[in-house]
Amino acid sequence: MTWTPEPRVLVLTRARDETADYVLRELNRRGVPFMRTDVADFPLRTALSAELRPEGSWRGALTGASRALALEGLRAVWWRKPTPFGFPSSMSGPERAFAESQARRAVGGILGSSPEVLWVNRPEAIADCTKPRQLSAAAAAGLTVPETLITNRPGDVAEFAERCGGRVVTKSLGSIRYSGEGKNGRLYTSQVPPHRWNDPRISLTAHLFQREITDKAYEIRVAAVDGRLFPVVIRAPEGPGRLDWRRDIDNLNYTSTTLPTAVEEGIHTLLHSLGLVFATLDIIVDTQNVHYLVDVNANGQWGWIDQTHEPIIHALADLLEKGTR
Amino acid sequence: MHSLAVSRLPISSLQAGDQEAGPLATRPFGLDLLTVLPEDSWSEPVVTVHPVSQLSQIGDQICIESPEFRSSGSLLTDTSARPGGQEDEDG
Ligand SMILES: Nc1ncnc2c1ncn2[C@@H]1O[C@H](COP(=O)(O)OP(=O)(O)O)[C@@H](O)[C@H]1O
Ligand SMILES: [Mg+2]
């Protein structure tokens, strides 16, 4: 076992996470000791043992294959992309459910109870950053948000769409990943033409409809780290990437930019109200220079954009190194 | 400071579903947006964590130090483009 001196930073993520790797390489360069583990490593590869102290703190250790972390030294947790607890495959469904319930309460409860620890981000803040909540918080923070309807009443869509000049899009309320029927797919933002407005299958669950920004000039992806903003203009060539740039990820053009002060201030207020120290945000800018906030990703990706790659690595490393103190 | 809301830990499963689709009459409208990704025979490599650097590695190659694992889209869409792959874009 390679024993590093008292890790102060815990990084929870899956084995393959290049985005995290860039920051971890920087922490290595700085000599900041950290422990990396996946939630999936518990209980078979990572052990947790903690005892309640009379004054209320948990004293103990998280011990992995190559590193161990004393809970009392922990100052920052980076919640990246962990995967589910890994139990022996011979457990039955109910046995697994019990084991999972025990593990969630123990791991989440012990790590989450220390006031000394900075979370990037608190997992419940990530979980609560739903589209309805973020759009409401964005509007309250003074940012411009396109008109949005969430409904399972097909009849309400036509009236809304007409108010939006007949041009509306729909997008997933959650992950854009969908896998089923043995295939992997993506739920990209799509236009909803008039003949679909009354589709009875809208009633089968909640759906989000939004005014389409038809005179899009360009889009901006902003990473926010501990109050610092890293905005980049994204331009997609003519084609499907114009509506949703992820459809044309290999042909996008990126340029550094700065945001209007009012938008910067709105973002700070928004992230404060969502309880996030890190996020990536999606903004659409129209030909009148109106900045529409459309999305807050509490655990968004940023590593692939060269223009902001290095500064974000340093900002995240600064934040994790600093921790609570 | 309050404790974590443990029932809400956002932990994403990487399992690709292969259950069959239900009847069209009860298929949610939102799934009509689905763009099915091309089947890819490329199988997901076994990724481990390097014990000293703690960085992701495939075989004995550190992922971020080997050009073949770096492509512009890979850090956003990453391995999700492949069946059984891992990345969720955002969120
Ligand atoms: N109202 C809209 N009008 C035009 N394009 C949009 C609109 N909303 C989103 N898009 C495009 O779709 C992309 C994805 O939408 P977004 O709101 O970021 O949701 P998510 O990333 O959760 O799917 C955006 O980055 C943008 O390119
Ligand atoms: Mg988005």
Coordinates of N, CA, C and O in Angstrom, one line a residue, chain A residues 16-80:
Chain A
R16 N -12.9 5.5 -14.8 CA -12.6 6.3 -16.0 C -13.2 7.7 -15.9 O -14.4 7.9 -16.0
D17 N -12.4 8.7 -15.6 CA -12.9 10.1 -15.5 C -11.8 11.0 -15.9 O -11.1 11.6 -15.0
E18 N -11.6 11.3 -17.2 CA -10.5 12.1 -17.6 C -10.6 13.5 -17.1 O -9.7 14.2 -16.8
T19 N -11.9 14.0 -17.0 CA -12.1 15.4 -16.5 C -11.5 15.5 -15.1 O -10.8 16.5 -14.8
A20 N -11.8 14.6 -14.2 CA -11.2 14.6 -12.9 C -9.7 14.4 -12.9 O -9.0 15.1 -12.2
D21 N -9.3 13.6 -13.8 CA -7.8 13.3 -13.9 C -7.0 14.6 -14.1 O -5.9 14.7 -13.5
Y22 N -7.5 15.5 -14.9 CA -6.7 16.7 -15.1 C -6.5 17.5 -13.8 O -5.4 18.0 -13.5
V23 N -7.5 17.5 -13.0 CA -7.4 18.2 -11.7 C -6.5 17.4 -10.7 O -5.7 18.0 -10.0
L24 N -6.7 16.1 -10.8 CA -5.9 15.2 -9.8 C -4.4 15.3 -10.2 O -3.5 15.3 -9.3
R25 N -4.1 15.4 -11.5 CA -2.7 15.6 -11.9 C -2.1 16.9 -11.3 O -1.0 16.9 -10.9
E26 N -3.0 17.9 -11.4 CA -2.5 19.2 -10.8 C -2.3 19.1 -9.3 O -1.4 19.7 -8.7
L27 N -3.3 18.4 -8.6 CA -3.1 18.2 -7.1 C -1.8 17.5 -6.9 O -1.1 17.8 -5.9
N28 N -1.5 16.5 -7.7 CA -0.2 15.7 -7.5 C 1.0 16.7 -7.7 O 1.9 16.6 -6.9
R29 N 0.9 17.6 -8.7 CA 2.0 18.5 -8.9 C 2.2 19.4 -7.7 O 3.3 19.8 -7.4
R30 N 1.1 19.8 -7.1 CA 1.2 20.7 -6.0 C 1.5 20.0 -4.7 O 1.6 20.6 -3.6
G31 N 1.5 18.6 -4.7 CA 1.8 17.9 -3.5 C 0.6 17.9 -2.5 O 0.8 17.8 -1.3
V32 N -0.6 18.1 -3.1 CA -1.8 18.1 -2.2 C -2.2 16.6 -2.1 O -2.6 16.0 -3.1
P33 N -2.2 16.0 -0.9 CA -2.6 14.6 -0.8 C -4.1 14.4 -0.9 O -4.8 15.2 -0.3
F34 N -4.5 13.5 -1.7 CA -5.9 13.2 -1.8 C -6.1 11.7 -1.9 O -5.2 10.9 -2.1
M35 N -7.4 11.3 -1.7 CA -7.7 9.9 -1.9 C -8.8 9.8 -3.0 O -9.8 10.6 -2.9
R36 N -8.7 9.0 -4.0 CA -9.7 8.8 -5.0 C -10.3 7.4 -4.8 O -9.6 6.4 -4.6
T37 N -11.6 7.4 -4.8 CA -12.3 6.1 -4.7 C -13.7 6.3 -5.4 O -14.1 7.4 -5.6
D38 N -14.3 5.2 -5.7 CA -15.7 5.2 -6.3 C -16.6 4.7 -5.3 O -16.2 3.9 -4.4
V39 N -17.8 5.2 -5.3 CA -18.8 4.7 -4.4 C -18.9 3.1 -4.6 O -19.1 2.3 -3.7
A40 N -18.7 2.7 -5.9 CA -18.8 1.3 -6.3 C -17.7 0.5 -5.6 O -17.8 -0.7 -5.5
D41 N -16.7 1.1 -5.1 CA -15.6 0.4 -4.4 C -16.0 -0.1 -3.0 O -15.4 -1.0 -2.4
F42 N -17.1 0.5 -2.5 CA -17.6 0.1 -1.2 C -18.6 -1.0 -1.4 O -19.5 -0.8 -2.2
P43 N -18.6 -2.0 -0.6 CA -17.7 -2.4 0.5 C -16.5 -3.3 0.1 O -15.7 -3.6 1.0
L44 N -16.5 -3.7 -1.2 CA -15.5 -4.8 -1.5 C -14.1 -4.3 -1.6 O -13.2 -5.1 -1.3
R45 N -13.9 -3.1 -2.0 CA -12.5 -2.6 -2.2 C -12.1 -1.5 -1.3 O -10.9 -1.2 -1.0
T46 N -13.1 -0.8 -0.8 CA -12.9 0.3 0.2 C -13.6 0.0 1.5 O -14.8 -0.3 1.4
A47 N -13.0 0.2 2.6 CA -13.6 -0.1 3.9 C -13.8 1.3 4.6 O -13.0 2.2 4.5
L48 N -14.9 1.3 5.4 CA -15.2 2.5 6.2 C -15.4 2.1 7.6 O -16.2 1.1 7.8
S49 N -14.7 2.7 8.5 CA -14.9 2.4 9.9 C -14.8 3.7 10.7 O -13.9 4.4 10.5
A50 N -15.9 4.0 11.5 CA -15.9 5.3 12.2 C -16.6 5.1 13.5 O -17.6 4.4 13.6
E51 N -16.1 5.8 14.5 CA -16.6 5.7 15.8 C -17.1 7.1 16.3 O -16.3 8.1 16.1
L52 N -18.2 7.2 16.9 CA -18.7 8.5 17.4 C -17.9 8.9 18.6 O -17.8 8.2 19.5
R53 N -17.4 10.2 18.5 CA -16.7 10.8 19.6 C -17.7 11.4 20.6 O -18.7 11.9 20.1
P54 N -17.3 11.6 21.8 CA -18.2 12.2 22.8 C -18.7 13.6 22.4 O -19.9 14.0 22.6
E55 N -17.9 14.4 21.7 CA -18.3 15.7 21.3 C -19.1 15.7 20.0 O -19.6 16.8 19.6
G56 N -19.3 14.6 19.4 CA -20.2 14.5 18.2 C -19.5 14.3 16.9 O -20.3 14.1 15.9
S57 N -18.2 14.3 16.8 CA -17.7 14.0 15.5 C -17.4 12.5 15.3 O -17.4 11.7 16.2
W58 N -17.3 12.1 14.0 CA -17.0 10.7 13.7 C -15.5 10.6 13.5 O -14.9 11.4 12.7
R59 N -14.9 9.7 14.2 CA -13.4 9.5 14.0 C -13.2 8.1 13.4 O -13.8 7.1 13.8
G60 N -12.4 8.1 12.4 CA -12.2 6.8 11.7 C -11.5 7.0 10.4 O -10.9 8.0 10.2
A61 N -11.7 6.0 9.5 CA -10.9 6.0 8.3 C -11.7 5.4 7.2 O -12.5 4.5 7.4
L62 N -11.4 5.9 6.0 CA -11.8 5.3 4.7 C -10.5 4.7 4.2 O -9.5 5.4 4.0
T63 N -10.5 3.3 4.0 CA -9.3 2.7 3.6 C -9.5 2.0 2.2 O -10.3 1.1 2.1
G64 N -8.7 2.4 1.2 CA -8.8 1.8 -0.1 C -7.7 0.9 -0.4 O -6.8 0.7 0.5
A65 N -7.6 0.5 -1.7 CA -6.6 -0.4 -2.1 C -5.2 0.3 -2.0 O -4.2 -0.4 -1.6
S66 N -5.1 1.6 -2.3 CA -3.8 2.2 -2.4 C -3.6 3.4 -1.4 O -2.5 3.8 -1.2
R67 N -4.7 3.9 -0.9 CA -4.6 5.0 0.0 C -5.7 4.9 1.1 O -6.7 4.2 1.0
A68 N -5.4 5.6 2.2 CA -6.4 5.7 3.3 C -6.5 7.1 3.7 O -5.6 7.9 3.6
L69 N -7.7 7.4 4.3 CA -8.0 8.8 4.7 C -8.5 8.8 6.1 O -9.5 8.1 6.4
A70 N -7.9 9.6 6.9 CA -8.5 9.7 8.3 C -9.6 10.8 8.2 O -9.4 11.9 7.7
L71 N -10.8 10.4 8.8 CA -11.9 11.4 8.6 C -11.6 12.7 9.3 O -12.1 13.7 8.8
E72 N -10.9 12.7 10.4 CA -10.7 14.0 11.0 C -9.8 15.0 10.2 O -9.8 16.2 10.4
G73 N -9.1 14.4 9.2 CA -8.2 15.3 8.4 C -8.9 15.8 7.1 O -8.4 16.6 6.4
L74 N -10.1 15.3 6.9 CA -10.8 15.6 5.7 C -11.3 17.0 5.6 O -11.9 17.5 6.5
R75 N -11.0 17.7 4.5 CA -11.4 19.1 4.4 C -12.2 19.4 3.1 O -12.8 20.5 3.0
A76 N -12.1 18.5 2.1 CA -12.9 18.8 0.9 C -13.3 17.4 0.2 O -12.5 16.5 0.3
V77 N -14.5 17.4 -0.3 CA -14.9 16.2 -1.0 C -15.4 16.7 -2.4 O -16.1 17.7 -2.5
W78 N -14.8 16.1 -3.4 CA -15.2 16.4 -4.8 C -16.1 15.2 -5.3 O -15.7 14.1 -5.5
W79 N -17.4 15.6 -5.4 CA -18.4 14.6 -5.8 C -18.5 14.7 -7.4 O -19.1 15.5 -7.9
R80 N -17.7 13.8 -8.0 CA -17.7 13.8 -9.5 C -18.7 12.9 -10.1 O -19.9 13.2 -10.0

